[in-house]
Each structure stands twice: as structure tokens, then as C-alpha cells.
Amino acid sequence: MFRLLPGSLKTIGRATGVDFVVDAALVSRVHCRLTVSEANELLLEDLGSTNGTFLNGHKVSKANLSDGDKLTVGRVEFVVNAESNDKRAGSPKTTWSV
């Protein structure tokens, strides 16, 4: 599991230079990217992977993610979790984890 805060960007793939290494069949070296926008939306982008990136069983090139969504890379499935935070000054409304 990894957490994403507004403005952050994480890559998923097999290569050692990505943020989250998935050493599994059907995963490209740099497979996809997760970005949290300044509006605190979690965005998914396939980075030209050979076998595609799937959201809730559908192949996507770009998509907005929601709490409970299932992201599949190769044969590995990740579940998106949106955790509401206290409304403290300066803290994001939601913390995303995958």
C-alpha cells in the first residue's frame, strides 16, 4: 500500500526506477502513473503499457479513480481507498491510498 497526497505522482511498473515495483508477468517496465491533482482527485494514466491498465475490469488509457475502484496491472489488483481527514487547516480533505 502507498499513500498519495495532493500534487504527488507515483509510477507503477517492473523497472527499478518506478515508485512502486510490481515484479509480475504482463507488467510493463513503466506501466502506469497515479497523480493526485491540486483539486485532490486521483487520476490514472496508462503509459503505453503492452498489456493495458484496467479499471474495474475495463481497459483504460486515462481515468479518474474513486474509493473502492479496482486497478489491475498485469495480474495484480490494487484497491483504491479514499480516507476522509479531519477538516484541519492546511490538511487535504481526502488521503488516497492504493
Coordinates of C-alpha atoms in Angstrom, one line a residue:
M1 CA 0.0 0.0 0.0
F2 CA 1.2 3.5 -0.7
R3 CA -0.4 6.9 0.1
L4 CA -0.7 9.8 -2.3
L5 CA -1.1 13.5 -1.3
P6 CA -2.2 16.4 -3.5
G7 CA 0.4 17.2 -6.1
S8 CA 2.1 13.8 -5.8
L9 CA 2.8 11.5 -8.7
K10 CA 3.6 7.7 -8.4
T11 CA 4.6 5.3 -11.2
I12 CA 3.9 1.6 -11.2
G13 CA 5.9 -1.0 -13.2
R14 CA 8.7 -3.6 -13.3
A15 CA 11.6 -1.2 -13.7
T16 CA 13.8 -0.4 -10.7
G17 CA 13.2 3.4 -11.3
V18 CA 9.5 3.4 -10.7
D19 CA 7.9 4.3 -7.4
F20 CA 6.1 1.0 -6.9
V21 CA 7.8 -2.1 -8.4
V22 CA 5.5 -4.9 -9.4
D23 CA 7.6 -7.8 -10.5
A24 CA 4.9 -9.9 -12.3
A25 CA 4.1 -11.2 -15.7
L26 CA 2.3 -8.9 -18.1
V27 CA 3.5 -5.7 -16.3
S28 CA 5.5 -3.3 -18.4
R29 CA 8.7 -1.6 -17.2
V30 CA 6.9 1.7 -16.7
H31 CA 3.2 0.7 -16.8
C32 CA 1.0 3.5 -15.4
R33 CA 1.0 6.7 -13.4
L34 CA -1.1 7.8 -10.5
T35 CA -1.4 11.5 -9.8
V36 CA -3.3 13.5 -7.2
S37 CA -4.5 16.8 -8.7
E38 CA -4.5 20.1 -6.8
A39 CA -8.3 19.5 -6.5
N40 CA -7.5 16.3 -4.7
E41 CA -8.7 14.0 -7.5
L42 CA -6.9 10.7 -8.0
L43 CA -6.0 10.3 -11.7
L44 CA -4.8 7.2 -13.5
E45 CA -2.9 7.2 -16.8
D46 CA -1.6 4.2 -18.8
L47 CA 1.9 4.9 -20.0
G48 CA 1.8 2.9 -23.2
S49 CA 1.9 -0.5 -21.5
T50 CA 1.9 -3.6 -23.7
N51 CA -1.0 -5.3 -21.9
G52 CA -3.0 -2.4 -20.8
T53 CA -4.2 -0.9 -17.5
F54 CA -7.7 -1.9 -16.3
L55 CA -10.1 -0.1 -14.0
N56 CA -13.0 -2.2 -12.6
G57 CA -12.4 -4.7 -15.4
H58 CA -12.3 -2.2 -18.3
K59 CA -9.2 -1.2 -20.2
V60 CA -8.5 2.5 -19.8
S61 CA -5.9 5.0 -21.1
K62 CA -6.9 7.7 -18.6
A63 CA -9.4 7.8 -15.8
N64 CA -10.5 9.4 -12.5
L65 CA -10.4 6.9 -9.6
S66 CA -12.9 6.7 -6.8
D67 CA -13.0 4.9 -3.4
G68 CA -13.3 1.2 -3.9
D69 CA -12.2 1.1 -7.5
K70 CA -10.1 -1.9 -8.6
L71 CA -7.0 -1.1 -10.6
T72 CA -5.4 -4.1 -12.4
V73 CA -1.9 -4.1 -13.7
G74 CA -0.9 -7.4 -15.3
R75 CA -2.5 -9.9 -13.0
V76 CA -2.1 -7.8 -9.9
E77 CA -5.1 -6.0 -8.5
F78 CA -5.0 -2.9 -6.3
V79 CA -8.0 -1.4 -4.4
V80 CA -8.3 2.3 -4.2
N81 CA -9.0 3.7 -0.7
A82 CA -10.1 7.3 0.0
E83 CA -9.8 8.2 3.6
S84 CA -11.5 11.4 4.9
N85 CA -9.4 13.6 7.1
D86 CA -10.4 16.0 9.8
K87 CA -11.0 19.4 8.5
R88 CA -7.9 20.9 10.0
A89 CA -6.4 23.9 8.3
G90 CA -4.0 23.0 5.6
S91 CA -4.8 19.3 5.5
P92 CA -6.2 17.7 2.4
K93 CA -9.9 16.7 2.6
T94 CA -9.0 13.1 1.5
T95 CA -5.9 11.0 1.7
W96 CA -5.7 8.4 -1.2
S97 CA -4.0 5.0 -0.8
V98 CA -3.6 2.2 -3.3

